[in-house]
Amino acid sequence: MTYLGQPVFPFRPNWAQAVARQITYDLRETTLGFGAEYFTPLADHTVNAWDFTLLLNGAADVLAFEAFNDALVGRLKGFWLPAPLEAAQFVAGVSTTQFDIVAEGLADSWTARPDKYLLLTAPDGSQSAVIIAGVADNGDGTERITLTTSLAAVPAAGTVIQRLHFVRWADDEETLEFLAEGVAAVTLTAIELPVEYAAAATGFQPVYLYDIYAAAPVAKHWRYTSFAAAVASNGQLFTPWPMTHEEIAQGTDGQDNPVNISAQPDDAHPFALLAGIAPGKVIWVDIYLAGLATPDTARKIFAGYITTVTDDGLKYTAKCAS
């Protein structure tokens, strides 16, 4: 199942293992000159993370899980995760755009978060993804949810209501523990990115572009993307290469904010020329963020130069100063 161009996670958590939910408030310390420290929220919403376990019972489940992850192309591809816990207790269907739930204060809180998306599972197993348009308190212990679009039929008794979170995997690695022949358990962590709900609604898929170059007289550019296919941006072709970078810090203290870029080792990569030795000439690095559908609209998120490159046999790591 896909919704707004993004896949919906089709697997059910293993209820034999505890499901953990983490809520993070983005409230960070800020220092201004020699004045007192104060705290300021840097995000519009709290961030949700889910830790849960899947039980893959048989080769078909294992292959289906692998196929789902293969289609994500790493952590850059988001997907919809039905929250492992029910969002509300269904009471009755009113129309194809309205149904009642047991009152839980949703009328006052539904606008406080970006996850206004619901997954309705009917008693026959059919599913529909919908968006909340409004919630009203009926005054009798129930609340009425109004949807932005009509369902195929009035929701029936026994409908299960779950929140849909737009998430990405916290790690690119998969670890399966085989409990028996063809039976595996996998522990997963998914992180919600609130600022990307609007992007998900428009089908935005972020792509990172790396421009590594030496100025004249060398005048050589090496252009790569961490996406699985080549990307043409503003008349330049960025070749796919297994690369990633750490969090890019931004500050107003005038200090250097280094970024580490990791890449799969290969003699053809420019990092191979610098591994273990000091660069004889400044090698510059620009990192851009673009949308897969609109690669010409690229925003530079880092500009700097390589100071050192290390090779641990598994990857190159370039430390870049801003």
PDB file of C-alpha atoms in Angstrom:
ATOM      1  CA  MET A   1       0.000   0.000   0.000  1.00  0.00           C
ATOM      2  CA  THR A   2       1.235   3.497  -0.825  1.00  0.00           C
ATOM      3  CA  TYR A   3      -0.096   6.839   0.371  1.00  0.00           C
ATOM      4  CA  LEU A   4       0.820  10.214  -1.145  1.00  0.00           C
ATOM      5  CA  GLY A   5       3.486   8.456  -3.170  1.00  0.00           C
ATOM      6  CA  GLN A   6       5.202   6.941  -0.112  1.00  0.00           C
ATOM      7  CA  PRO A   7       4.969   3.287   1.034  1.00  0.00           C
ATOM      8  CA  VAL A   8       3.040   2.260   4.140  1.00  0.00           C
ATOM      9  CA  PHE A   9       4.872  -0.171   6.430  1.00  0.00           C
ATOM     10  CA  PRO A  10       2.967  -3.468   5.907  1.00  0.00           C
ATOM     11  CA  PHE A  11       4.262  -5.478   8.890  1.00  0.00           C
ATOM     12  CA  ARG A  12       2.842  -5.845  12.388  1.00  0.00           C
ATOM     13  CA  PRO A  13       5.102  -5.513  15.457  1.00  0.00           C
ATOM     14  CA  ASN A  14       5.805  -8.581  17.566  1.00  0.00           C
ATOM     15  CA  TRP A  15       3.555  -8.043  20.578  1.00  0.00           C
ATOM     16  CA  ALA A  16       5.579 -10.623  22.546  1.00  0.00           C
ATOM     17  CA  GLN A  17       8.296  -7.958  22.769  1.00  0.00           C
ATOM     18  CA  ALA A  18       7.800  -4.575  24.397  1.00  0.00           C
ATOM     19  CA  VAL A  19       7.084  -1.644  22.096  1.00  0.00           C
ATOM     20  CA  ALA A  20       8.823   1.539  23.267  1.00  0.00           C
ATOM     21  CA  ARG A  21       7.924   5.084  22.323  1.00  0.00           C
ATOM     22  CA  GLN A  22      10.317   7.972  22.819  1.00  0.00           C
ATOM     23  CA  ILE A  23       9.220  11.594  22.746  1.00  0.00           C
ATOM     24  CA  THR A  24      11.938  14.237  22.369  1.00  0.00           C
ATOM     25  CA  TYR A  25      11.421  17.920  23.043  1.00  0.00           C
ATOM     26  CA  ASP A  26      13.793  20.074  21.027  1.00  0.00           C
ATOM     27  CA  LEU A  27      14.722  22.480  23.813  1.00  0.00           C
ATOM     28  CA  ARG A  28      18.401  23.358  23.668  1.00  0.00           C
ATOM     29  CA  GLU A  29      20.769  25.548  25.576  1.00  0.00           C
ATOM     30  CA  THR A  30      21.859  28.743  23.819  1.00  0.00           C
ATOM     31  CA  THR A  31      24.723  30.974  24.918  1.00  0.00           C
ATOM     32  CA  LEU A  32      24.855  34.631  23.870  1.00  0.00           C
ATOM     33  CA  GLY A  33      28.087  36.508  24.604  1.00  0.00           C
ATOM     34  CA  PHE A  34      28.733  36.708  28.318  1.00  0.00           C
ATOM     35  CA  GLY A  35      25.071  36.816  29.237  1.00  0.00           C
ATOM     36  CA  ALA A  36      23.023  34.167  30.995  1.00  0.00           C
ATOM     37  CA  GLU A  37      22.145  30.974  29.198  1.00  0.00           C
ATOM     38  CA  TYR A  38      18.574  30.591  28.111  1.00  0.00           C
ATOM     39  CA  PHE A  39      16.585  27.831  26.483  1.00  0.00           C
ATOM     40  CA  THR A  40      14.749  28.119  23.213  1.00  0.00           C
ATOM     41  CA  PRO A  41      12.687  25.611  21.237  1.00  0.00           C
ATOM     42  CA  LEU A  42      14.270  24.992  17.847  1.00  0.00           C
ATOM     43  CA  ALA A  43      11.472  22.815  16.451  1.00  0.00           C
ATOM     44  CA  ASP A  44       7.756  23.344  16.008  1.00  0.00           C
ATOM     45  CA  HIS A  45       6.811  19.902  17.296  1.00  0.00           C
ATOM     46  CA  THR A  46       7.962  17.124  19.549  1.00  0.00           C
ATOM     47  CA  VAL A  47       9.708  14.231  17.825  1.00  0.00           C
ATOM     48  CA  ASN A  48       8.547  10.624  18.109  1.00  0.00           C
ATOM     49  CA  ALA A  49      10.709   7.523  17.842  1.00  0.00           C
ATOM     50  CA  TRP A  50       9.531   3.914  17.946  1.00  0.00           C
ATOM     51  CA  ASP A  51      11.534   0.855  19.024  1.00  0.00           C
ATOM     52  CA  PHE A  52       9.843  -2.431  18.169  1.00  0.00           C
ATOM     53  CA  THR A  53      10.533  -5.985  17.087  1.00  0.00           C
ATOM     54  CA  LEU A  54       9.228  -7.828  14.038  1.00  0.00           C
ATOM     55  CA  LEU A  55       8.854 -11.585  13.964  1.00  0.00           C
ATOM     56  CA  LEU A  56       9.444 -12.824  10.420  1.00  0.00           C
ATOM     57  CA  ASN A  57       7.832 -16.237  10.287  1.00  0.00           C
ATOM     58  CA  GLY A  58       9.111 -17.970   7.187  1.00  0.00           C
ATOM     59  CA  ALA A  59      11.147 -17.245   4.094  1.00  0.00           C
ATOM     60  CA  ALA A  60       8.284 -15.297   2.504  1.00  0.00           C
ATOM     61  CA  ASP A  61       8.238 -12.802   5.402  1.00  0.00           C
ATOM     62  CA  VAL A  62      12.026 -12.394   5.301  1.00  0.00           C
ATOM     63  CA  LEU A  63      12.001 -11.755   1.552  1.00  0.00           C
ATOM     64  CA  ALA A  64       9.087  -9.331   1.870  1.00  0.00           C
ATOM     65  CA  PHE A  65      10.933  -7.375   4.569  1.00  0.00           C
ATOM     66  CA  GLU A  66      14.077  -7.258   2.431  1.00  0.00           C
ATOM     67  CA  ALA A  67      12.076  -6.090  -0.586  1.00  0.00           C
ATOM     68  CA  PHE A  68      10.475  -3.306   1.462  1.00  0.00           C
ATOM     69  CA  ASN A  69      13.877  -2.031   2.622  1.00  0.00           C
ATOM     70  CA  ASP A  70      15.413  -2.332  -0.841  1.00  0.00           C
ATOM     71  CA  ALA A  71      12.746   0.007  -2.170  1.00  0.00           C
ATOM     72  CA  LEU A  72      13.540   2.644   0.454  1.00  0.00           C
ATOM     73  CA  VAL A  73      17.059   3.357  -0.867  1.00  0.00           C
ATOM     74  CA  GLY A  74      18.521   3.890   2.610  1.00  0.00           C
ATOM     75  CA  ARG A  75      17.393   6.376   5.213  1.00  0.00           C
ATOM     76  CA  LEU A  76      16.776   9.157   2.708  1.00  0.00           C
ATOM     77  CA  LYS A  77      13.515   7.521   1.687  1.00  0.00           C
ATOM     78  CA  GLY A  78      10.719   8.082   4.186  1.00  0.00           C
ATOM     79  CA  PHE A  79       7.681   5.900   4.701  1.00  0.00           C
ATOM     80  CA  TRP A  80       4.450   5.797   6.682  1.00  0.00           C
ATOM     81  CA  LEU A  81       4.535   3.829   9.927  1.00  0.00           C
ATOM     82  CA  PRO A  82       1.196   2.874  11.494  1.00  0.00           C
ATOM     83  CA  ALA A  83       1.785   3.548  15.191  1.00  0.00           C
ATOM     84  CA  PRO A  84       2.028   0.203  16.999  1.00  0.00           C
ATOM     85  CA  LEU A  85      -0.628   1.402  19.464  1.00  0.00           C
ATOM     86  CA  GLU A  86      -4.208   2.303  18.563  1.00  0.00           C
ATOM     87  CA  ALA A  87      -4.847   6.029  18.321  1.00  0.00           C
ATOM     88  CA  ALA A  88      -8.478   5.985  19.448  1.00  0.00           C
ATOM     89  CA  GLN A  89     -11.360   3.692  20.346  1.00  0.00           C
ATOM     90  CA  PHE A  90     -13.907   3.520  17.524  1.00  0.00           C
ATOM     91  CA  VAL A  91     -17.574   3.984  18.470  1.00  0.00           C
ATOM     92  CA  ALA A  92     -19.643   4.257  15.304  1.00  0.00           C
ATOM     93  CA  GLY A  93     -19.553   5.441  11.716  1.00  0.00           C
ATOM     94  CA  VAL A  94     -21.682   8.490  10.899  1.00  0.00           C
ATOM     95  CA  SER A  95     -21.025   8.983   7.189  1.00  0.00           C
ATOM     96  CA  THR A  96     -18.275   8.378   4.645  1.00  0.00           C
ATOM     97  CA  THR A  97     -16.465  11.437   6.025  1.00  0.00           C
ATOM     98  CA  GLN A  98     -17.280  11.211   9.740  1.00  0.00           C
ATOM     99  CA  PHE A  99     -17.103   8.740  12.620  1.00  0.00           C
ATOM    100  CA  ASP A 100     -17.232   8.907  16.416  1.00  0.00           C
ATOM    101  CA  ILE A 101     -14.586   7.829  18.914  1.00  0.00           C
ATOM    102  CA  VAL A 102     -14.474   7.617  22.708  1.00  0.00           C
ATOM    103  CA  ALA A 103     -13.623  11.117  23.944  1.00  0.00           C
ATOM    104  CA  GLU A 104      -9.904  11.538  24.689  1.00  0.00           C
ATOM    105  CA  GLY A 105      -9.416  15.290  24.341  1.00  0.00           C
ATOM    106  CA  LEU A 106      -8.561  15.022  20.646  1.00  0.00           C
ATOM    107  CA  ALA A 107     -10.734  18.046  19.861  1.00  0.00           C
ATOM    108  CA  ASP A 108      -8.264  20.209  21.786  1.00  0.00           C
ATOM    109  CA  SER A 109      -5.009  18.500  20.808  1.00  0.00           C
ATOM    110  CA  TRP A 110      -5.262  17.313  17.196  1.00  0.00           C
ATOM    111  CA  THR A 111      -3.831  20.560  15.779  1.00  0.00           C
ATOM    112  CA  ALA A 112      -0.789  20.478  18.081  1.00  0.00           C
ATOM    113  CA  ARG A 113       1.121  17.944  15.968  1.00  0.00           C
ATOM    114  CA  PRO A 114       1.731  17.372  12.253  1.00  0.00           C
ATOM    115  CA  ASP A 115       0.634  13.706  12.295  1.00  0.00           C
ATOM    116  CA  LYS A 116      -2.972  14.331  11.300  1.00  0.00           C
ATOM    117  CA  TYR A 117      -2.945  11.163   9.216  1.00  0.00           C
ATOM    118  CA  LEU A 118      -4.863   8.036  10.219  1.00  0.00           C
ATOM    119  CA  LEU A 119      -4.934   4.447   9.011  1.00  0.00           C
ATOM    120  CA  LEU A 120      -8.357   2.843   9.274  1.00  0.00           C
ATOM    121  CA  THR A 121      -8.473  -0.955   9.209  1.00  0.00           C
ATOM    122  CA  ALA A 122     -11.936  -2.381   8.601  1.00  0.00           C
ATOM    123  CA  PRO A 123     -13.095  -5.709  10.101  1.00  0.00           C
ATOM    124  CA  ASP A 124     -12.569  -7.369   6.696  1.00  0.00           C
ATOM    125  CA  GLY A 125      -8.898  -6.277   6.702  1.00  0.00           C
ATOM    126  CA  SER A 126      -9.194  -3.527   4.092  1.00  0.00           C
ATOM    127  CA  GLN A 127      -7.295  -0.343   4.909  1.00  0.00           C
ATOM    128  CA  SER A 128      -7.687   3.346   4.100  1.00  0.00           C
ATOM    129  CA  ALA A 129      -5.327   6.228   4.818  1.00  0.00           C
ATOM    130  CA  VAL A 130      -7.071   9.511   5.629  1.00  0.00           C
ATOM    131  CA  ILE A 131      -6.373  13.015   6.944  1.00  0.00           C
ATOM    132  CA  ILE A 132      -8.174  14.634   9.863  1.00  0.00           C
ATOM    133  CA  ALA A 133     -10.009  17.804   8.826  1.00  0.00           C
ATOM    134  CA  GLY A 134     -11.485  18.530  12.245  1.00  0.00           C
ATOM    135  CA  VAL A 135     -12.530  17.066  15.592  1.00  0.00           C
ATOM    136  CA  ALA A 136     -15.568  18.141  17.636  1.00  0.00           C
ATOM    137  CA  ASP A 137     -16.615  17.190  21.157  1.00  0.00           C
ATOM    138  CA  ASN A 138     -20.142  15.749  21.070  1.00  0.00           C
ATOM    139  CA  GLY A 139     -20.645  16.449  24.786  1.00  0.00           C
ATOM    140  CA  ASP A 140     -21.721  12.866  25.508  1.00  0.00           C
ATOM    141  CA  GLY A 141     -18.359  11.187  26.080  1.00  0.00           C
ATOM    142  CA  THR A 142     -17.607  10.889  22.380  1.00  0.00           C
ATOM    143  CA  GLU A 143     -15.809  12.990  19.784  1.00  0.00           C
ATOM    144  CA  ARG A 144     -16.575  13.250  16.083  1.00  0.00           C
ATOM    145  CA  ILE A 145     -13.718  13.119  13.569  1.00  0.00           C
ATOM    146  CA  THR A 146     -14.269  14.689  10.159  1.00  0.00           C
ATOM    147  CA  LEU A 147     -12.042  13.629   7.254  1.00  0.00           C
ATOM    148  CA  THR A 148     -10.792  15.643   4.300  1.00  0.00           C
ATOM    149  CA  THR A 149     -11.887  13.006   1.764  1.00  0.00           C
ATOM    150  CA  SER A 150     -14.681  10.479   1.559  1.00  0.00           C
ATOM    151  CA  LEU A 151     -14.234   6.793   2.283  1.00  0.00           C
ATOM    152  CA  ALA A 152     -15.643   4.103   0.023  1.00  0.00           C
ATOM    153  CA  ALA A 153     -18.197   3.215   2.718  1.00  0.00           C
ATOM    154  CA  VAL A 154     -19.308   4.277   6.184  1.00  0.00           C
ATOM    155  CA  PRO A 155     -16.810   2.881   8.736  1.00  0.00           C
ATOM    156  CA  ALA A 156     -18.160  -0.299  10.312  1.00  0.00           C
ATOM    157  CA  ALA A 157     -18.158  -1.406  13.939  1.00  0.00           C
ATOM    158  CA  GLY A 158     -14.807  -2.910  14.896  1.00  0.00           C
ATOM    159  CA  THR A 159     -12.742  -0.501  12.778  1.00  0.00           C
ATOM    160  CA  VAL A 160      -9.209  -0.081  14.140  1.00  0.00           C
ATOM    161  CA  ILE A 161      -7.772   3.454  14.174  1.00  0.00           C
ATOM    162  CA  GLN A 162      -4.014   4.028  14.097  1.00  0.00           C
ATOM    163  CA  ARG A 163      -1.927   7.147  13.667  1.00  0.00           C
ATOM    164  CA  LEU A 164       0.323   7.299  10.608  1.00  0.00           C
ATOM    165  CA  HIS A 165       3.760   8.717  11.378  1.00  0.00           C
ATOM    166  CA  PHE A 166       6.064   9.766   8.544  1.00  0.00           C
ATOM    167  CA  VAL A 167       9.399   8.218   9.549  1.00  0.00           C
ATOM    168  CA  ARG A 168      12.823   7.029   8.439  1.00  0.00           C
ATOM    169  CA  TRP A 169      14.966   4.236   9.761  1.00  0.00           C
ATOM    170  CA  ALA A 170      17.459   5.364  12.398  1.00  0.00           C
ATOM    171  CA  ASP A 171      20.168   3.119  10.932  1.00  0.00           C
ATOM    172  CA  ASP A 172      21.088   1.716   7.538  1.00  0.00           C
ATOM    173  CA  GLU A 173      22.098  -1.643   9.024  1.00  0.00           C
ATOM    174  CA  GLU A 174      19.802  -4.641   9.324  1.00  0.00           C
ATOM    175  CA  THR A 175      20.369  -7.244  12.034  1.00  0.00           C
ATOM    176  CA  LEU A 176      18.264 -10.385  11.946  1.00  0.00           C
ATOM    177  CA  GLU A 177      18.361 -12.977  14.704  1.00  0.00           C
ATOM    178  CA  PHE A 178      17.298 -16.371  13.382  1.00  0.00           C
ATOM    179  CA  LEU A 179      15.374 -18.191  16.091  1.00  0.00           C
ATOM    180  CA  ALA A 180      14.758 -21.325  14.042  1.00  0.00           C
ATOM    181  CA  GLU A 181      14.881 -22.459  10.439  1.00  0.00           C
ATOM    182  CA  GLY A 182      13.229 -19.689   8.430  1.00  0.00           C
ATOM    183  CA  VAL A 183      12.127 -17.766  11.552  1.00  0.00           C
ATOM    184  CA  ALA A 184      13.864 -14.464  12.338  1.00  0.00           C
ATOM    185  CA  ALA A 185      13.419 -11.544  14.730  1.00  0.00           C
ATOM    186  CA  VAL A 186      14.559  -8.051  13.806  1.00  0.00           C
ATOM    187  CA  THR A 187      14.730  -5.051  16.155  1.00  0.00           C
ATOM    188  CA  LEU A 188      13.943  -1.714  14.522  1.00  0.00           C
ATOM    189  CA  THR A 189      14.037   1.969  15.395  1.00  0.00           C
ATOM    190  CA  ALA A 190      12.033   4.459  13.339  1.00  0.00           C
ATOM    191  CA  ILE A 191      12.298   8.221  13.832  1.00  0.00           C
ATOM    192  CA  GLU A 192       9.600  10.693  12.937  1.00  0.00           C
ATOM    193  CA  LEU A 193      10.685  13.850  11.133  1.00  0.00           C
ATOM    194  CA  PRO A 194       7.903  16.402  11.763  1.00  0.00           C
ATOM    195  CA  VAL A 195       9.200  19.029   9.333  1.00  0.00           C
ATOM    196  CA  GLU A 196       8.877  16.566   6.460  1.00  0.00           C
ATOM    197  CA  TYR A 197       5.123  16.014   6.644  1.00  0.00           C
ATOM    198  CA  ALA A 198       4.537  18.846   4.183  1.00  0.00           C
ATOM    199  CA  ALA A 199       7.230  17.417   1.927  1.00  0.00           C
ATOM    200  CA  ALA A 200       5.628  13.972   2.104  1.00  0.00           C
ATOM    201  CA  ALA A 201       2.303  15.414   1.047  1.00  0.00           C
ATOM    202  CA  THR A 202       3.926  16.857  -2.072  1.00  0.00           C
ATOM    203  CA  GLY A 203       6.027  13.780  -2.825  1.00  0.00           C
ATOM    204  CA  PHE A 204       9.367  15.455  -1.997  1.00  0.00           C
ATOM    205  CA  GLN A 205      12.314  13.026  -1.863  1.00  0.00           C
ATOM    206  CA  PRO A 206      15.582  14.548  -0.580  1.00  0.00           C
ATOM    207  CA  VAL A 207      18.817  13.836  -2.443  1.00  0.00           C
ATOM    208  CA  TYR A 208      22.319  14.762  -1.254  1.00  0.00           C
ATOM    209  CA  LEU A 209      24.891  15.928  -3.813  1.00  0.00           C
ATOM    210  CA  TYR A 210      28.640  16.063  -3.116  1.00  0.00           C
ATOM    211  CA  ASP A 211      30.917  18.289  -5.209  1.00  0.00           C
ATOM    212  CA  ILE A 212      34.611  17.605  -4.412  1.00  0.00           C
ATOM    213  CA  TYR A 213      37.023  19.783  -6.371  1.00  0.00           C
ATOM    214  CA  ALA A 214      40.448  21.379  -6.656  1.00  0.00           C
ATOM    215  CA  ALA A 215      40.772  24.936  -7.901  1.00  0.00           C
ATOM    216  CA  ALA A 216      42.971  26.074 -10.787  1.00  0.00           C
ATOM    217  CA  PRO A 217      45.420  25.079 -12.114  1.00  0.00           C
ATOM    218  CA  VAL A 218      44.182  21.550 -11.287  1.00  0.00           C
ATOM    219  CA  ALA A 219      40.539  22.510 -11.976  1.00  0.00           C
ATOM    220  CA  LYS A 220      39.189  19.024 -11.328  1.00  0.00           C
ATOM    221  CA  HIS A 221      35.706  18.153 -10.039  1.00  0.00           C
ATOM    222  CA  TRP A 222      34.463  14.846  -8.656  1.00  0.00           C
ATOM    223  CA  ARG A 223      30.675  14.872  -8.318  1.00  0.00           C
ATOM    224  CA  TYR A 224      28.764  12.177  -6.399  1.00  0.00           C
ATOM    225  CA  THR A 225      25.326  11.541  -4.944  1.00  0.00           C
ATOM    226  CA  SER A 226      24.351   9.205  -2.136  1.00  0.00           C
ATOM    227  CA  PHE A 227      21.173   8.382  -4.106  1.00  0.00           C
ATOM    228  CA  ALA A 228      21.032   4.978  -5.782  1.00  0.00           C
ATOM    229  CA  ALA A 229      20.970   6.432  -9.302  1.00  0.00           C
ATOM    230  CA  ALA A 230      22.781   9.234 -11.105  1.00  0.00           C
ATOM    231  CA  VAL A 231      21.332  12.724 -10.633  1.00  0.00           C
ATOM    232  CA  ALA A 232      21.657  15.579 -13.145  1.00  0.00           C
ATOM    233  CA  SER A 233      21.571  18.959 -11.396  1.00  0.00           C
ATOM    234  CA  ASN A 234      22.084  22.314 -13.115  1.00  0.00           C
ATOM    235  CA  GLY A 235      23.847  20.759 -16.078  1.00  0.00           C
ATOM    236  CA  GLN A 236      26.200  18.596 -13.973  1.00  0.00           C
ATOM    237  CA  LEU A 237      25.993  14.818 -13.530  1.00  0.00           C
ATOM    238  CA  PHE A 238      26.417  13.416 -10.025  1.00  0.00           C
ATOM    239  CA  THR A 239      27.449   9.751 -10.012  1.00  0.00           C
ATOM    240  CA  PRO A 240      25.954   7.386  -7.404  1.00  0.00           C
ATOM    241  CA  TRP A 241      28.408   6.347  -4.694  1.00  0.00           C
ATOM    242  CA  PRO A 242      27.866   4.914  -1.186  1.00  0.00           C
ATOM    243  CA  MET A 243      28.501   8.094   0.813  1.00  0.00           C
ATOM    244  CA  THR A 244      27.088   9.723   3.908  1.00  0.00           C
ATOM    245  CA  HIS A 245      27.868  12.642   6.189  1.00  0.00           C
ATOM    246  CA  GLU A 246      27.360  13.455   9.830  1.00  0.00           C
ATOM    247  CA  GLU A 247      25.104  16.164  11.217  1.00  0.00           C
ATOM    248  CA  ILE A 248      25.966  19.591   9.879  1.00  0.00           C
ATOM    249  CA  ALA A 249      26.198  22.048  12.764  1.00  0.00           C
ATOM    250  CA  GLN A 250      25.492  25.727  12.273  1.00  0.00           C
ATOM    251  CA  GLY A 251      26.562  28.401  14.736  1.00  0.00           C
ATOM    252  CA  THR A 252      27.159  32.116  15.083  1.00  0.00           C
ATOM    253  CA  ASP A 253      30.192  31.852  17.370  1.00  0.00           C
ATOM    254  CA  GLY A 254      32.728  32.193  14.556  1.00  0.00           C
ATOM    255  CA  GLN A 255      34.159  28.753  15.280  1.00  0.00           C
ATOM    256  CA  ASP A 256      34.852  26.016  12.757  1.00  0.00           C
ATOM    257  CA  ASN A 257      32.070  23.444  12.457  1.00  0.00           C
ATOM    258  CA  PRO A 258      33.712  20.328  10.985  1.00  0.00           C
ATOM    259  CA  VAL A 259      31.784  17.623   9.147  1.00  0.00           C
ATOM    260  CA  ASN A 260      32.903  14.047   8.563  1.00  0.00           C
ATOM    261  CA  ILE A 261      32.051  12.469   5.200  1.00  0.00           C
ATOM    262  CA  SER A 262      32.276   8.687   4.815  1.00  0.00           C
ATOM    263  CA  ALA A 263      32.574   6.874   1.501  1.00  0.00           C
ATOM    264  CA  GLN A 264      33.016   3.340   0.271  1.00  0.00           C
ATOM    265  CA  PRO A 265      36.737   2.784  -0.369  1.00  0.00           C
ATOM    266  CA  ASP A 266      37.877   2.514  -3.975  1.00  0.00           C
ATOM    267  CA  ASP A 267      40.966   3.675  -5.851  1.00  0.00           C
ATOM    268  CA  ALA A 268      38.716   5.618  -8.217  1.00  0.00           C
ATOM    269  CA  HIS A 269      37.406   7.845  -5.405  1.00  0.00           C
ATOM    270  CA  PRO A 270      39.329  11.095  -4.727  1.00  0.00           C
ATOM    271  CA  PHE A 271      39.522  10.241  -1.020  1.00  0.00           C
ATOM    272  CA  ALA A 272      41.943   7.462  -2.035  1.00  0.00           C
ATOM    273  CA  LEU A 273      44.452  10.130  -3.123  1.00  0.00           C
ATOM    274  CA  LEU A 274      44.445  11.678   0.356  1.00  0.00           C
ATOM    275  CA  ALA A 275      44.154   8.668   2.658  1.00  0.00           C
ATOM    276  CA  GLY A 276      46.831   8.863   5.331  1.00  0.00           C
ATOM    277  CA  ILE A 277      48.639  11.896   3.878  1.00  0.00           C
ATOM    278  CA  ALA A 278      48.175  15.643   4.163  1.00  0.00           C
ATOM    279  CA  PRO A 279      46.628  17.223   1.053  1.00  0.00           C
ATOM    280  CA  GLY A 280      49.255  18.920  -1.098  1.00  0.00           C
ATOM    281  CA  LYS A 281      46.607  21.333  -2.368  1.00  0.00           C
ATOM    282  CA  VAL A 282      43.323  22.472  -0.922  1.00  0.00           C
ATOM    283  CA  ILE A 283      40.533  20.075  -1.873  1.00  0.00           C
ATOM    284  CA  TRP A 284      37.173  21.772  -1.505  1.00  0.00           C
ATOM    285  CA  VAL A 285      33.858  20.109  -0.666  1.00  0.00           C
ATOM    286  CA  ASP A 286      30.335  21.429  -1.215  1.00  0.00           C
ATOM    287  CA  ILE A 287      27.266  19.496  -0.067  1.00  0.00           C
ATOM    288  CA  TYR A 288      23.888  20.254  -1.622  1.00  0.00           C
ATOM    289  CA  LEU A 289      20.355  19.179  -0.755  1.00  0.00           C
ATOM    290  CA  ALA A 290      17.922  18.817  -3.646  1.00  0.00           C
ATOM    291  CA  GLY A 291      14.632  17.128  -4.409  1.00  0.00           C
ATOM    292  CA  LEU A 292      14.666  14.068  -6.631  1.00  0.00           C
ATOM    293  CA  ALA A 293      11.853  15.504  -8.758  1.00  0.00           C
ATOM    294  CA  THR A 294      13.466  18.979  -8.909  1.00  0.00           C
ATOM    295  CA  PRO A 295      17.242  18.388  -8.810  1.00  0.00           C
ATOM    296  CA  ASP A 296      18.031  21.807 -10.316  1.00  0.00           C
ATOM    297  CA  THR A 297      16.660  23.417  -7.159  1.00  0.00           C
ATOM    298  CA  ALA A 298      19.650  22.554  -4.986  1.00  0.00           C
ATOM    299  CA  ARG A 299      20.478  24.289  -1.714  1.00  0.00           C
ATOM    300  CA  LYS A 300      24.080  24.371  -0.469  1.00  0.00           C
ATOM    301  CA  ILE A 301      24.132  23.134   3.128  1.00  0.00           C
ATOM    302  CA  PHE A 302      27.904  22.911   3.625  1.00  0.00           C
ATOM    303  CA  ALA A 303      31.009  24.520   2.109  1.00  0.00           C
ATOM    304  CA  GLY A 304      34.485  23.622   3.297  1.00  0.00           C
ATOM    305  CA  TYR A 305      37.728  21.814   2.593  1.00  0.00           C
ATOM    306  CA  ILE A 306      39.299  18.461   3.459  1.00  0.00           C
ATOM    307  CA  THR A 307      41.841  18.447   6.288  1.00  0.00           C
ATOM    308  CA  THR A 308      42.492  14.698   6.676  1.00  0.00           C
ATOM    309  CA  VAL A 309      41.300  11.392   5.222  1.00  0.00           C
ATOM    310  CA  THR A 310      41.534   8.097   7.100  1.00  0.00           C
ATOM    311  CA  ASP A 311      41.069   4.571   5.762  1.00  0.00           C
ATOM    312  CA  ASP A 312      40.068   1.840   8.227  1.00  0.00           C
ATOM    313  CA  GLY A 313      39.665  -0.786   5.532  1.00  0.00           C
ATOM    314  CA  LEU A 314      35.878  -0.534   5.536  1.00  0.00           C
ATOM    315  CA  LYS A 315      35.395   3.119   4.561  1.00  0.00           C
ATOM    316  CA  TYR A 316      37.131   6.386   3.883  1.00  0.00           C
ATOM    317  CA  THR A 317      36.394   9.144   6.397  1.00  0.00           C
ATOM    318  CA  ALA A 318      37.210  12.709   5.346  1.00  0.00           C
ATOM    319  CA  LYS A 319      37.253  15.394   8.017  1.00  0.00           C
ATOM    320  CA  CYS A 320      36.146  18.647   6.470  1.00  0.00           C
ATOM    321  CA  ALA A 321      36.527  22.100   7.989  1.00  0.00           C
ATOM    322  CA  SER A 322      33.892  24.710   7.223  1.00  0.00           C
TER     323      SER A 322
END
